[in-house]
Coordinates of C-alpha atoms and ligand atoms in Angstrom, one line a residue:
Chain A
M136 CA 58.0 -103.2 -79.3
Y137 CA 55.4 -105.8 -80.0
Q138 CA 54.5 -104.0 -83.2
W139 CA 58.2 -103.9 -84.2
L140 CA 58.6 -107.7 -83.6
D141 CA 55.3 -108.4 -85.3
D142 CA 56.3 -106.6 -88.4
R143 CA 59.3 -108.7 -88.8
L144 CA 58.2 -112.1 -87.5
S145 CA 54.5 -111.8 -88.0
I146 CA 53.8 -113.1 -84.5
G147 CA 50.2 -112.5 -85.0
K148 CA 50.0 -115.2 -87.7
L149 CA 52.2 -117.5 -85.7
Y150 CA 50.0 -117.0 -82.7
A151 CA 46.8 -117.9 -84.7
K152 CA 48.4 -120.9 -86.2
A153 CA 50.6 -122.5 -83.7
F154 CA 49.8 -121.0 -80.3
R155 CA 46.1 -121.7 -80.7
K156 CA 46.8 -125.4 -81.4
A157 CA 44.4 -127.4 -79.2
F158 CA 45.7 -129.8 -76.7
P159 CA 43.4 -132.5 -75.4
V160 CA 43.5 -132.7 -71.7
H161 CA 44.2 -135.8 -69.7
H162 CA 46.5 -136.2 -66.8
S163 CA 48.3 -139.2 -68.3
F164 CA 49.3 -137.0 -71.2
F165 CA 51.8 -135.3 -69.0
L166 CA 54.0 -138.3 -68.7
G167 CA 55.6 -137.5 -72.1
E168 CA 56.2 -133.9 -70.9
I169 CA 57.8 -135.2 -67.7
T170 CA 60.2 -137.2 -69.9
L171 CA 61.0 -134.1 -71.9
F172 CA 61.5 -132.0 -68.7
S173 CA 63.9 -134.7 -67.4
F174 CA 65.9 -134.4 -70.6
V175 CA 66.1 -130.6 -70.3
T176 CA 67.2 -131.0 -66.7
L177 CA 69.8 -133.5 -67.7
V178 CA 71.2 -131.2 -70.4
L179 CA 71.3 -128.2 -68.0
T180 CA 72.9 -130.1 -65.1
G181 CA 75.1 -131.9 -67.6
I182 CA 76.5 -128.6 -68.9
F183 CA 77.5 -127.7 -65.4
L184 CA 79.1 -131.1 -64.8
T185 CA 81.1 -131.1 -68.1
L186 CA 82.6 -127.7 -67.2
N187 CA 84.1 -129.1 -64.0
Y188 CA 84.9 -132.6 -65.1
E189 CA 88.3 -133.8 -66.4
P190 CA 87.9 -136.7 -68.8
S191 CA 91.2 -138.4 -68.1
I192 CA 92.6 -140.8 -65.6
R193 CA 96.0 -139.3 -65.2
P194 CA 97.1 -139.6 -61.6
V195 CA 96.5 -136.4 -59.6
S196 CA 96.6 -135.7 -55.9
G197 CA 95.4 -132.9 -53.9
S198 CA 93.8 -131.9 -50.6
L199 CA 90.4 -133.4 -51.6
S200 CA 91.8 -136.8 -51.9
G201 CA 93.9 -136.4 -48.8
G202 CA 97.1 -136.2 -50.8
Q203 CA 96.5 -139.7 -52.2
E204 CA 97.1 -140.2 -55.9
V205 CA 93.8 -140.8 -57.7
P206 CA 92.6 -140.7 -61.3
A207 CA 91.8 -137.2 -62.5
A208 CA 88.2 -138.1 -63.4
Y209 CA 87.6 -139.4 -59.9
Y210 CA 89.2 -136.3 -58.4
S211 CA 87.1 -134.0 -60.4
I212 CA 84.0 -135.6 -58.9
L213 CA 85.3 -134.9 -55.5
Y214 CA 85.9 -131.3 -56.7
I215 CA 82.3 -131.0 -58.1
D216 CA 81.0 -132.3 -54.7
S217 CA 83.0 -129.6 -52.9
L218 CA 81.4 -126.8 -54.9
P219 CA 78.4 -124.9 -53.6
F220 CA 75.4 -127.1 -54.5
G221 CA 77.8 -129.2 -56.6
A222 CA 76.8 -132.5 -55.0
V223 CA 73.1 -131.5 -55.4
I224 CA 73.6 -130.8 -59.1
R225 CA 75.4 -134.1 -59.6
S226 CA 72.5 -135.9 -57.8
L227 CA 70.0 -134.0 -59.8
H228 CA 71.7 -135.2 -63.0
H229 CA 71.6 -138.8 -61.6
W230 CA 68.0 -138.8 -60.5
A231 CA 66.7 -136.9 -63.5
A232 CA 68.1 -139.8 -65.6
H233 CA 66.2 -142.3 -63.5
I234 CA 63.0 -140.2 -63.7
M235 CA 63.4 -139.8 -67.5
I236 CA 63.6 -143.6 -68.0
A237 CA 60.7 -144.2 -65.7
A238 CA 58.5 -141.5 -67.2
A239 CA 59.3 -142.7 -70.7
F240 CA 58.4 -146.2 -69.7
L241 CA 55.1 -145.1 -68.1
H242 CA 54.4 -142.9 -71.1
M243 CA 54.7 -145.9 -73.4
L244 CA 52.6 -148.0 -71.1
R245 CA 49.9 -145.4 -71.4
I246 CA 50.1 -145.4 -75.2
H247 CA 50.0 -149.2 -75.2
L248 CA 47.0 -149.5 -72.9
T249 CA 45.0 -147.0 -74.9
G250 CA 45.9 -148.2 -78.3
A251 CA 47.3 -144.8 -79.3
Y252 CA 50.1 -146.5 -81.3
K253 CA 47.6 -147.5 -84.0
N254 CA 47.3 -146.1 -87.5
P255 CA 48.5 -143.4 -88.2
R256 CA 50.8 -143.2 -85.3
E257 CA 52.9 -146.4 -85.8
L258 CA 55.9 -144.3 -86.8
N259 CA 55.9 -142.3 -83.6
W260 CA 55.6 -145.4 -81.6
I261 CA 58.7 -146.7 -83.3
V262 CA 60.6 -143.5 -82.7
G263 CA 59.5 -143.7 -79.1
V264 CA 60.9 -147.2 -78.7
F265 CA 64.2 -146.0 -80.0
L266 CA 64.1 -143.0 -77.7
L267 CA 63.7 -145.2 -74.7
V268 CA 66.5 -147.6 -75.8
L269 CA 68.8 -144.7 -76.6
A270 CA 68.1 -143.0 -73.3
I271 CA 69.1 -146.2 -71.5
I272 CA 72.2 -146.5 -73.5
T273 CA 73.1 -142.9 -72.8
A274 CA 72.6 -143.5 -69.1
F275 CA 74.9 -146.5 -69.3
T276 CA 77.7 -144.6 -71.0
G277 CA 77.6 -142.2 -68.0
Y278 CA 78.1 -145.0 -65.5
A279 CA 81.9 -145.2 -65.7
L280 CA 82.6 -141.4 -65.8
P281 CA 82.9 -140.9 -62.0
F282 CA 85.6 -143.6 -62.2
D283 CA 85.2 -145.0 -58.8
N284 CA 85.4 -148.7 -58.0
Y285 CA 81.7 -149.3 -58.0
A286 CA 81.1 -147.4 -61.3
L287 CA 83.9 -149.3 -63.1
T288 CA 82.7 -152.7 -61.9
A289 CA 79.1 -152.0 -62.9
T290 CA 80.3 -150.9 -66.3
K291 CA 82.5 -153.9 -66.7
I292 CA 79.5 -156.2 -66.5
G293 CA 78.0 -154.2 -69.4
Y294 CA 81.2 -154.5 -71.3
E295 CA 81.2 -158.3 -70.9
I296 CA 77.6 -158.6 -71.9
G297 CA 78.3 -156.5 -75.0
A298 CA 81.3 -158.7 -75.7
A299 CA 79.0 -161.8 -75.6
A300 CA 77.3 -160.8 -78.9
P301 CA 78.4 -163.3 -81.4
W302 CA 81.2 -162.5 -83.8
V303 CA 81.1 -158.7 -83.5
G304 CA 80.6 -158.2 -79.7
K305 CA 84.2 -158.1 -78.7
L306 CA 85.0 -155.6 -81.5
L307 CA 82.0 -153.3 -80.7
S308 CA 82.7 -153.4 -76.9
N309 CA 86.3 -152.5 -77.6
I310 CA 85.3 -149.7 -79.9
L311 CA 82.9 -148.3 -77.3
F312 CA 85.3 -148.5 -74.4
A313 CA 88.6 -148.1 -76.3
G314 CA 89.9 -151.5 -75.4
E315 CA 89.6 -153.7 -72.4
L316 CA 87.8 -152.0 -69.6
S317 CA 90.3 -151.8 -66.8
P318 CA 91.3 -149.5 -64.0
T319 CA 94.4 -148.6 -66.0
N320 CA 93.1 -148.2 -69.5
T321 CA 93.9 -144.5 -70.2
Q322 CA 91.8 -144.4 -73.3
T323 CA 88.4 -145.5 -72.0
I324 CA 87.3 -142.2 -70.3
P325 CA 88.4 -140.0 -73.1
R326 CA 86.2 -142.1 -75.4
L327 CA 83.2 -142.5 -73.2
F328 CA 83.1 -138.8 -72.4
P329 CA 82.2 -137.4 -75.8
I330 CA 79.9 -140.3 -76.5
H331 CA 78.0 -139.6 -73.3
V332 CA 78.0 -135.8 -73.4
L333 CA 77.9 -135.1 -77.1
W334 CA 77.0 -137.7 -79.6
L335 CA 74.3 -139.6 -77.8
P336 CA 72.6 -136.4 -76.5
L337 CA 72.6 -135.1 -80.1
A338 CA 71.0 -138.2 -81.3
L339 CA 68.5 -138.0 -78.5
M340 CA 67.7 -134.4 -79.5
G341 CA 67.2 -135.4 -83.1
L342 CA 64.8 -138.2 -82.2
I343 CA 62.9 -136.0 -79.7
G344 CA 62.6 -133.4 -82.4
A345 CA 61.2 -135.9 -84.8
H346 CA 58.9 -137.3 -82.1
L347 CA 57.4 -133.9 -81.4
A348 CA 57.2 -132.9 -85.0
I349 CA 55.3 -136.1 -85.9
M350 CA 53.0 -135.6 -82.9
I351 CA 52.2 -132.0 -83.9
K352 CA 51.5 -133.1 -87.5
Q353 CA 49.4 -136.0 -86.5
K354 CA 47.8 -134.4 -83.5
H355 CA 47.1 -136.1 -80.2
T356 CA 44.6 -138.9 -79.8
Q357 CA 41.8 -137.6 -77.6
P358 CA 39.9 -139.0 -74.7
K359 CA 36.7 -140.8 -75.8
Y360 CA 34.4 -138.1 -74.5
A361 CA 35.6 -135.7 -77.2
E362 CA 33.7 -137.8 -79.7
K363 CA 30.5 -137.1 -77.9
V364 CA 31.1 -133.5 -77.3
A365 CA 32.3 -132.5 -80.8
P366 CA 32.7 -135.3 -83.2
G367 CA 35.5 -134.8 -85.7
K368 CA 36.9 -131.8 -83.8
I369 CA 39.7 -131.6 -81.4
V370 CA 38.6 -130.8 -78.0
G371 CA 41.2 -129.3 -75.7
V372 CA 42.8 -126.2 -74.5
P373 CA 44.9 -123.9 -76.7
L374 CA 48.7 -124.2 -76.5
F375 CA 48.8 -120.6 -75.5
P376 CA 48.2 -119.6 -72.8
Q377 CA 46.4 -122.5 -71.0
Q378 CA 48.5 -125.4 -72.0
A379 CA 51.7 -123.4 -71.8
A380 CA 50.7 -122.3 -68.3
M381 CA 50.1 -125.9 -67.2
M382 CA 53.4 -127.0 -68.7
G383 CA 55.2 -124.2 -67.0
I384 CA 53.7 -125.1 -63.7
L385 CA 54.4 -128.8 -64.1
F386 CA 58.0 -128.0 -65.1
L387 CA 58.4 -125.9 -61.9
V388 CA 56.9 -128.7 -59.8
Y389 CA 59.1 -131.2 -61.5
I390 CA 62.2 -129.1 -60.8
A391 CA 61.1 -128.6 -57.2
V392 CA 60.5 -132.3 -56.5
T393 CA 63.6 -133.6 -58.2
T394 CA 65.8 -130.9 -56.5
F395 CA 64.3 -132.0 -53.2
I396 CA 65.1 -135.6 -54.0
A397 CA 68.6 -134.7 -55.1
G398 CA 69.2 -132.7 -51.9
A399 CA 67.8 -135.4 -49.7
F400 CA 69.3 -138.4 -51.4
L401 CA 72.8 -137.7 -52.7
A402 CA 73.7 -139.9 -55.6
H403 CA 76.6 -142.3 -55.8
P404 CA 79.0 -141.4 -53.0
V405 CA 82.2 -141.8 -54.9
Q406 CA 84.3 -141.1 -51.8
A407 CA 82.8 -144.2 -50.1
F408 CA 83.6 -146.4 -53.0
G409 CA 87.1 -145.1 -53.6
P410 CA 89.1 -145.2 -56.8
P411 CA 89.1 -148.4 -58.8
T412 CA 91.3 -151.3 -57.5
A413 CA 91.9 -154.8 -58.5
N414 CA 89.2 -155.8 -56.1
T415 CA 85.5 -155.8 -56.9
P416 CA 82.8 -154.5 -54.6
P417 CA 79.4 -156.2 -54.7
V418 CA 77.4 -154.3 -57.3
K419 CA 73.9 -154.1 -58.4
P420 CA 72.7 -152.5 -61.6
D421 CA 70.3 -149.6 -61.7
W422 CA 66.6 -150.7 -61.5
Y423 CA 66.0 -150.5 -65.3
F424 CA 68.7 -153.1 -65.8
M425 CA 67.7 -155.2 -62.9
W426 CA 65.4 -157.5 -64.9
I427 CA 68.3 -158.4 -67.3
Y428 CA 70.5 -158.9 -64.3
G429 CA 67.8 -161.2 -62.9
I430 CA 67.5 -163.3 -66.0
L431 CA 71.3 -163.6 -66.2
Q432 CA 71.2 -165.1 -62.7
I433 CA 68.7 -167.9 -63.5
I434 CA 70.0 -169.1 -66.8
P435 CA 72.0 -172.2 -66.1
A436 CA 75.8 -171.8 -66.8
N437 CA 75.9 -174.9 -69.1
W438 CA 73.5 -173.5 -71.7
R439 CA 76.2 -172.8 -74.2
F440 CA 77.4 -174.0 -77.6
E441 CA 79.8 -173.0 -80.2
F442 CA 78.8 -172.1 -83.7
L443 CA 81.1 -170.9 -86.4
G444 CA 83.6 -169.7 -83.9
A445 CA 81.1 -167.7 -81.8
T446 CA 80.0 -168.8 -78.3
F447 CA 76.3 -168.7 -77.5
G448 CA 76.2 -168.8 -73.7
P449 CA 74.1 -167.5 -70.8
Q450 CA 75.3 -164.0 -71.3
F451 CA 74.1 -164.1 -74.8
W452 CA 70.7 -165.6 -74.0
G453 CA 70.0 -163.3 -71.0
G454 CA 71.9 -160.2 -71.8
I455 CA 71.4 -159.9 -75.6
L456 CA 68.7 -162.2 -76.9
V457 CA 65.9 -161.6 -74.4
P458 CA 66.2 -157.7 -74.6
T459 CA 66.5 -157.8 -78.4
V460 CA 63.4 -160.0 -78.7
I461 CA 61.5 -157.7 -76.4
I462 CA 62.6 -154.6 -78.3
L463 CA 61.6 -156.2 -81.6
G464 CA 58.3 -157.3 -80.1
A465 CA 57.7 -153.7 -79.0
L466 CA 58.5 -152.4 -82.5
A467 CA 56.0 -154.9 -84.0
I468 CA 53.1 -154.0 -81.8
P469 CA 51.4 -151.4 -84.1
F470 CA 51.7 -153.9 -87.0
L471 CA 50.3 -156.8 -85.1
D472 CA 47.4 -154.8 -83.8
Y473 CA 46.7 -152.8 -86.9
S474 CA 43.6 -150.8 -87.6
K475 CA 42.6 -149.8 -91.1
E476 CA 40.8 -146.8 -90.0
K477 CA 42.6 -143.8 -88.5
Q478 CA 42.6 -143.9 -84.8
R479 CA 41.4 -140.6 -83.4
Y480 CA 40.2 -141.5 -79.9
L481 CA 41.8 -143.3 -77.0
E482 CA 40.5 -146.8 -76.4
L483 CA 39.4 -147.8 -72.9
P484 CA 41.6 -150.6 -71.5
S485 CA 38.5 -152.3 -70.2
Q486 CA 37.2 -152.7 -73.7
H487 CA 40.4 -154.5 -74.9
P488 CA 40.8 -157.3 -72.4
F489 CA 43.4 -159.2 -74.4
R490 CA 45.7 -156.3 -74.9
T491 CA 45.3 -155.2 -71.3
S492 CA 46.0 -158.6 -69.9
F493 CA 49.0 -158.9 -72.1
V494 CA 50.4 -155.7 -70.7
V495 CA 49.7 -156.8 -67.2
G496 CA 51.5 -160.1 -67.9
M497 CA 54.5 -158.3 -69.3
L498 CA 54.7 -156.0 -66.3
M499 CA 54.6 -159.1 -64.1
F500 CA 57.5 -160.5 -66.1
Y501 CA 59.6 -157.4 -65.5
I502 CA 58.7 -157.5 -61.8
M503 CA 59.5 -161.1 -61.4
S504 CA 62.8 -161.0 -63.3
T505 CA 63.7 -157.9 -61.3
L506 CA 63.0 -160.0 -58.2
A507 CA 65.4 -162.6 -59.6
G508 CA 68.1 -159.9 -59.4
Y509 CA 67.9 -160.3 -55.7
K510 CA 68.4 -164.0 -55.8
V511 CA 71.5 -164.1 -53.7
D512 CA 70.2 -161.6 -51.2
L513 CA 66.9 -163.3 -50.7
G514 CA 68.3 -166.9 -51.0
L515 CA 65.8 -167.9 -53.6
S516 CA 66.3 -171.1 -55.5
N517 CA 66.7 -171.3 -59.3
G518 CA 63.7 -173.6 -59.7
L519 CA 61.4 -171.2 -57.8
L520 CA 62.7 -168.3 -59.8
W521 CA 62.0 -170.0 -63.1
V522 CA 58.4 -170.5 -62.0
L523 CA 58.2 -166.9 -60.9
V524 CA 59.7 -165.5 -64.0
F525 CA 58.1 -167.6 -66.7
I526 CA 54.9 -169.1 -65.3
V527 CA 53.6 -166.4 -63.0
P528 CA 53.4 -163.7 -65.8
I529 CA 51.4 -166.2 -68.0
V530 CA 49.1 -167.1 -65.1
T531 CA 48.6 -163.4 -64.3
G532 CA 47.8 -162.6 -67.8
V533 CA 45.2 -165.4 -68.1
V534 CA 43.6 -164.6 -64.8
C535 CA 43.4 -160.9 -65.7
Y536 CA 41.7 -161.8 -68.9
I537 CA 39.2 -164.0 -67.2
I538 CA 38.4 -161.4 -64.6
M539 CA 38.1 -158.7 -67.2
K540 CA 35.8 -160.8 -69.3
A541 CA 33.6 -161.6 -66.3
I542 CA 33.3 -157.9 -65.3
Y543 CA 33.2 -156.1 -68.7
G544 CA 32.2 -159.0 -70.9
K545 CA 28.5 -158.3 -71.2
D546 CA 28.9 -154.7 -72.4
W547 CA 32.2 -154.5 -74.1
N548 CA 30.8 -152.7 -77.0
Q549 CA 28.6 -150.5 -75.1
E550 CA 30.0 -147.0 -74.7
P551 CA 30.5 -146.0 -71.1
E552 CA 28.0 -143.4 -70.0
I553 CA 29.3 -139.9 -70.0
K554 CA 27.8 -137.1 -68.2
L555 CA 28.6 -133.9 -69.9
I556 CA 27.4 -131.4 -67.4
G557 CA 27.6 -131.4 -63.7
K558 CA 30.5 -132.3 -61.4
G559 CA 32.7 -135.2 -62.0
S560 CA 33.2 -134.2 -65.6
A561 CA 34.5 -137.0 -67.8
A562 CA 37.8 -135.1 -68.3
D563 CA 39.0 -136.4 -65.0
D564 CA 38.6 -140.1 -65.4
Chain B
M296 CA 58.6 -143.0 -115.4
A297 CA 59.7 -139.6 -116.3
D298 CA 63.1 -141.0 -117.0
H299 CA 61.8 -143.5 -119.4
E300 CA 59.9 -140.9 -121.4
A301 CA 62.9 -138.7 -121.6
T302 CA 64.9 -141.6 -123.0
A303 CA 62.3 -142.4 -125.5
H304 CA 62.2 -138.8 -126.6
H305 CA 65.9 -138.7 -127.0
H306 CA 65.7 -141.8 -129.3
E307 CA 63.4 -140.1 -131.7
H308 CA 65.7 -137.4 -132.5
H309 CA 69.1 -139.1 -132.5
P310 CA 68.6 -142.7 -133.5
E311 CA 71.4 -144.6 -131.9
D312 CA 72.8 -148.1 -132.0
P313 CA 71.1 -149.9 -129.1
Q314 CA 74.2 -151.9 -128.6
A315 CA 76.3 -148.8 -127.9
H316 CA 73.6 -147.6 -125.5
A317 CA 73.7 -150.8 -123.5
T318 CA 77.4 -150.7 -123.2
R319 CA 77.3 -147.1 -122.0
R320 CA 74.8 -148.0 -119.4
A321 CA 76.9 -151.0 -118.3
I322 CA 79.9 -148.7 -117.9
L323 CA 78.0 -146.2 -115.9
Q324 CA 76.5 -148.8 -113.6
A325 CA 79.9 -150.3 -113.1
A326 CA 81.4 -146.9 -112.3
I327 CA 78.6 -146.2 -109.8
G328 CA 79.1 -149.6 -108.2
V329 CA 82.8 -149.2 -107.9
S330 CA 82.6 -145.8 -106.3
A331 CA 79.9 -146.9 -103.9
G332 CA 82.2 -149.8 -102.9
A333 CA 85.2 -147.6 -102.6
A334 CA 83.2 -145.2 -100.4
V335 CA 82.1 -148.0 -98.1
L336 CA 85.6 -149.4 -97.9
S337 CA 87.2 -146.1 -97.1
T338 CA 84.6 -145.5 -94.4
L339 CA 85.4 -148.8 -92.9
W340 CA 89.1 -148.0 -93.2
V341 CA 88.7 -144.7 -91.4
G342 CA 86.3 -146.4 -88.9
A343 CA 88.9 -149.0 -88.1
G344 CA 90.8 -146.1 -86.4
L345 CA 88.3 -146.4 -83.6
V346 CA 89.6 -149.8 -82.7
P347 CA 92.1 -149.2 -80.0
R348 CA 95.7 -150.1 -80.7
E349 CA 97.3 -152.8 -78.6
E350 CA 100.4 -151.5 -77.0
K351 CA 103.2 -153.8 -76.0
I352 CA 104.3 -152.6 -72.6
P353 CA 106.0 -154.6 -69.9
S354 CA 103.2 -154.0 -67.4
K355 CA 100.8 -155.7 -69.8
E356 CA 102.7 -159.0 -70.2
P357 CA 101.0 -162.2 -69.0
V358 CA 102.1 -163.9 -65.8
A359 CA 105.2 -166.0 -66.3
V360 CA 107.2 -168.6 -64.4
G361 CA 109.5 -167.0 -62.0
D362 CA 107.3 -163.9 -61.3
T363 CA 106.8 -163.1 -57.6
L364 CA 103.3 -162.2 -56.3
V365 CA 102.7 -158.8 -54.9
F366 CA 99.7 -157.1 -53.1
A367 CA 97.3 -155.8 -55.7
T368 CA 95.5 -153.4 -53.3
G369 CA 95.6 -151.9 -49.9
P370 CA 98.4 -150.1 -48.1
K371 CA 100.9 -152.7 -49.0
A372 CA 100.2 -152.5 -52.7
D373 CA 103.1 -153.6 -55.0
Q374 CA 105.0 -155.2 -52.0
E375 CA 105.8 -158.8 -52.2
I376 CA 103.5 -161.2 -50.4
T377 CA 105.3 -163.3 -47.8
L378 CA 104.3 -166.4 -46.0
D379 CA 103.8 -164.3 -42.9
D380 CA 101.3 -162.1 -44.8
L381 CA 99.3 -165.2 -45.8
R382 CA 99.3 -166.4 -42.2
A383 CA 98.0 -163.1 -41.0
A384 CA 95.4 -163.1 -43.7
Q385 CA 94.2 -166.6 -42.6
R386 CA 93.0 -165.0 -39.4
E387 CA 91.0 -162.3 -41.2
R388 CA 87.4 -162.3 -42.3
I389 CA 88.7 -162.7 -45.9
P390 CA 91.5 -165.2 -45.7
F391 CA 93.0 -164.7 -49.2
I392 CA 95.0 -161.9 -50.8
I393 CA 94.4 -160.4 -54.3
A394 CA 97.7 -160.3 -56.1
F395 CA 99.5 -159.2 -59.2
P396 CA 102.6 -160.9 -60.7
K397 CA 105.9 -158.9 -60.6
S398 CA 108.6 -159.8 -63.1
P399 CA 112.2 -160.4 -62.1
E400 CA 112.8 -156.9 -63.7
N401 CA 110.6 -155.5 -61.0
V402 CA 107.7 -154.6 -63.2
V403 CA 104.3 -155.1 -61.6
K404 CA 102.2 -156.5 -64.4
K405 CA 99.0 -154.8 -63.3
D406 CA 97.7 -153.6 -66.7
L407 CA 96.5 -156.9 -67.9
I408 CA 93.2 -157.7 -66.2
T409 CA 93.7 -161.5 -66.4
N410 CA 96.7 -161.2 -64.2
T411 CA 94.6 -160.7 -61.2
I412 CA 95.3 -163.6 -58.9
M413 CA 94.1 -164.8 -55.5
V414 CA 96.5 -166.5 -53.1
I415 CA 95.6 -168.2 -49.9
L416 CA 97.2 -170.4 -47.3
A417 CA 95.0 -173.4 -47.0
D418 CA 95.1 -176.8 -45.3
P419 CA 96.8 -179.3 -47.8
A420 CA 94.9 -182.1 -46.2
K421 CA 91.6 -180.7 -47.4
M422 CA 92.8 -180.3 -51.0
S423 CA 92.0 -182.8 -53.8
P424 CA 95.2 -184.5 -55.1
E425 CA 95.3 -182.4 -58.3
T426 CA 94.9 -179.2 -56.4
R427 CA 97.6 -180.2 -53.9
Q428 CA 99.9 -181.0 -56.8
Y429 CA 100.1 -177.4 -57.9
A430 CA 100.0 -175.8 -54.4
S431 CA 103.2 -175.3 -52.4
P432 CA 103.9 -177.9 -49.7
E433 CA 103.0 -175.3 -47.1
G434 CA 99.6 -175.0 -48.6
V435 CA 99.9 -171.8 -50.6
L436 CA 97.3 -172.0 -53.3
A437 CA 96.6 -169.6 -56.2
Y438 CA 93.9 -169.1 -58.8
S439 CA 93.0 -166.6 -61.4
A440 CA 90.7 -164.2 -59.6
V441 CA 88.9 -163.1 -62.7
C442 CA 85.4 -164.6 -62.5
K443 CA 84.6 -166.9 -65.5
H444 CA 81.2 -165.4 -65.6
L445 CA 81.5 -161.7 -66.5
G446 CA 84.9 -160.9 -65.3
C447 CA 84.4 -159.4 -61.9
T448 CA 87.2 -160.0 -59.3
V449 CA 86.1 -162.9 -57.1
S450 CA 86.6 -161.1 -53.9
Q451 CA 84.4 -162.5 -51.2
W452 CA 84.4 -165.3 -48.7
Q453 CA 81.3 -166.8 -47.3
N454 CA 80.7 -170.0 -45.3
D455 CA 84.1 -171.3 -46.4
T456 CA 83.5 -170.8 -50.1
W457 CA 85.0 -168.3 -52.4
L458 CA 82.2 -166.0 -53.7
C459 CA 82.0 -163.6 -56.6
P460 CA 80.2 -160.5 -55.5
C461 CA 78.6 -159.7 -58.9
H462 CA 76.2 -162.6 -59.5
G463 CA 76.9 -164.9 -56.7
G464 CA 79.3 -167.3 -58.4
R465 CA 80.8 -169.8 -55.9
Y466 CA 84.0 -171.7 -56.3
D467 CA 85.5 -174.6 -54.2
I468 CA 89.1 -173.7 -53.7
Y469 CA 90.0 -177.1 -52.4
N470 CA 88.9 -178.8 -55.6
Q471 CA 90.5 -176.9 -58.5
A472 CA 87.9 -174.1 -58.1
K473 CA 85.1 -176.3 -59.1
V474 CA 81.9 -174.2 -59.5
V475 CA 79.5 -174.9 -56.6
G476 CA 76.9 -172.2 -57.2
G477 CA 75.8 -169.3 -59.3
P478 CA 75.8 -168.7 -63.0
V479 CA 79.5 -169.4 -63.6
P480 CA 80.2 -171.5 -66.6
A481 CA 83.6 -173.0 -65.6
P482 CA 86.2 -173.1 -62.9
V483 CA 88.9 -170.4 -62.8
P484 CA 92.3 -171.9 -63.7
Q485 CA 94.7 -172.7 -60.9
L486 CA 98.2 -171.1 -61.0
P487 CA 101.0 -173.4 -59.8
V488 CA 103.0 -171.6 -57.1
K489 CA 105.9 -172.4 -54.7
V490 CA 107.5 -170.6 -51.8
E491 CA 111.1 -169.3 -52.2
G492 CA 112.8 -167.3 -49.6
G493 CA 109.5 -166.6 -47.8
K494 CA 108.0 -165.2 -51.0
V495 CA 105.3 -166.6 -53.3
V496 CA 106.8 -167.5 -56.7
V497 CA 104.9 -168.6 -59.9
A498 CA 106.0 -172.1 -60.7
G499 CA 104.0 -172.7 -63.9
E500 CA 101.5 -171.4 -66.4
F501 CA 97.8 -171.0 -65.6
L502 CA 96.2 -174.5 -65.9
G503 CA 93.7 -173.0 -68.3
K504 CA 92.6 -169.8 -70.0
P505 CA 92.1 -167.0 -67.4
G506 CA 89.4 -164.4 -67.9
A507 CA 85.6 -164.3 -68.5
D508 CA 84.2 -167.0 -70.8
V509 CA 82.3 -164.9 -73.3
Ligands
FES826 S1 81.0 -162.1 -62.7 FE1 81.3 -163.5 -61.1 S2 79.3 -164.3 -60.9 FE2 79.0 -163.0 -62.5

């Protein structure tokens, strides 16, 4: 059998070339894999969901809704929840999306802190930024699909933020949602559905493919110790069987943990929210939008002016300008911090105090603006929040820089000592 | 580069009037330009099919004078709101009712978001003169319920102020819905109403543009 396959596909050659590819080992390298596993989980659970979902809001009634007339999309969620493990699979879909965005974010943080975006990997950093943005957009287009009151209200806020883009916003929002987003617009769900389940996932797959292909071509950056052990060589374990085994185990652990979460914390109880009505429940966005939501709350309402027929108001500053600036900034990082020489090894965050403090400051900005999202609940004043959102991150960054200089300043350029033999091998730190 | 050489080569063998050559090039460039333009235009033309078509249906008409107000939600949805309903609501945790207009032809105009209206029975003595002018003598008061911020329905009531659940916008209902908190850019417009035969009837146009200010 093996011989038969080998004759036709020359597995032996493939094995030697591809399967023996060396993978450098570091636990933080698994973050990217977790992102990928989440995507796989989303596709698999998504297939199950699409097969049971009716993308329409025609009124239906049945025993699940207690004889009440509800939109078909909403009813089909009740139906999915009534299937064996249906609710768990729906939750799995929900939580895998959250984990995917979180893992992608942490993955990028790791790349940023270790300087792995530098020459020659700028291109893959850019693809990565787009992947994260696209993943978030994809998650957003899935919000409205359960078509309960909460989902529709949350989506509505996104609709209005999109509509706040000068000149083209209203048109683009109307194209994405097929007109005004309302409980009675019959075209919205049939439009969002293929975008969420087909076109955006296809785009994601394409980008993920490009991301991996570039990575395989350029090879991983390696932990610093590799330079000592075997300069100019890649130190790691071969893809097959070691790395594959690790990935397989990690995947199973991933599935086990997320399934446990999905079973323990059922996502989005549509029945509790009920079908959409003219009334609005109090909504909060998902955590990855919370920082934008927070900024929206602290920008004064009177910051607005008209220019050539477009309104530049708080929604524009907070909902569009700030995220765009941050995305552009992220795209620019490899070019601002450019290295002429090809980067083969990871840099230690302690040896790059400016970059590290910048990242810490940025993280503080996200945390503080997320906190601003709870303005009403915590009864925080606007003045205080401005200080928290704009001053605290800067102070944090500066303090971080000073501390790092004080601790590591003397021997920045000195290589950390590496013990090659004995326990506590450098591979673990 | 290769192109250039090829052209030079060509010239050696068939000497040609450079004038004619330039003309031919110009024609070719123009042709390419025109077809590229036509391709873009036709793509936009097809793409325009993604813009939804506005349908003119009675349930999407804006609110008009003479419409009655009906319950927008709840078990009494689509039933006319009476003075008694408003009195009952006064004793509730949320003292106002979210309503839709219903035309004299009995069409509930619920498919236009900006038709979402809040009605409340309030004390006329507390109202500012302008507010009182457009309320009924009994104190029935109506506003657009679509938050000026991002278009949520303003649906909460806290410490005597009207509160938007989405980002904490607050309106003072006794004073033409003046904004008293939150990120809201402007007051929601008041809707003049009167009471006729125990029902709430629209007595005038919205005093401003309803809907989110984006
Ligand atoms: S939509 Fe009402 S406060 Fe934002």
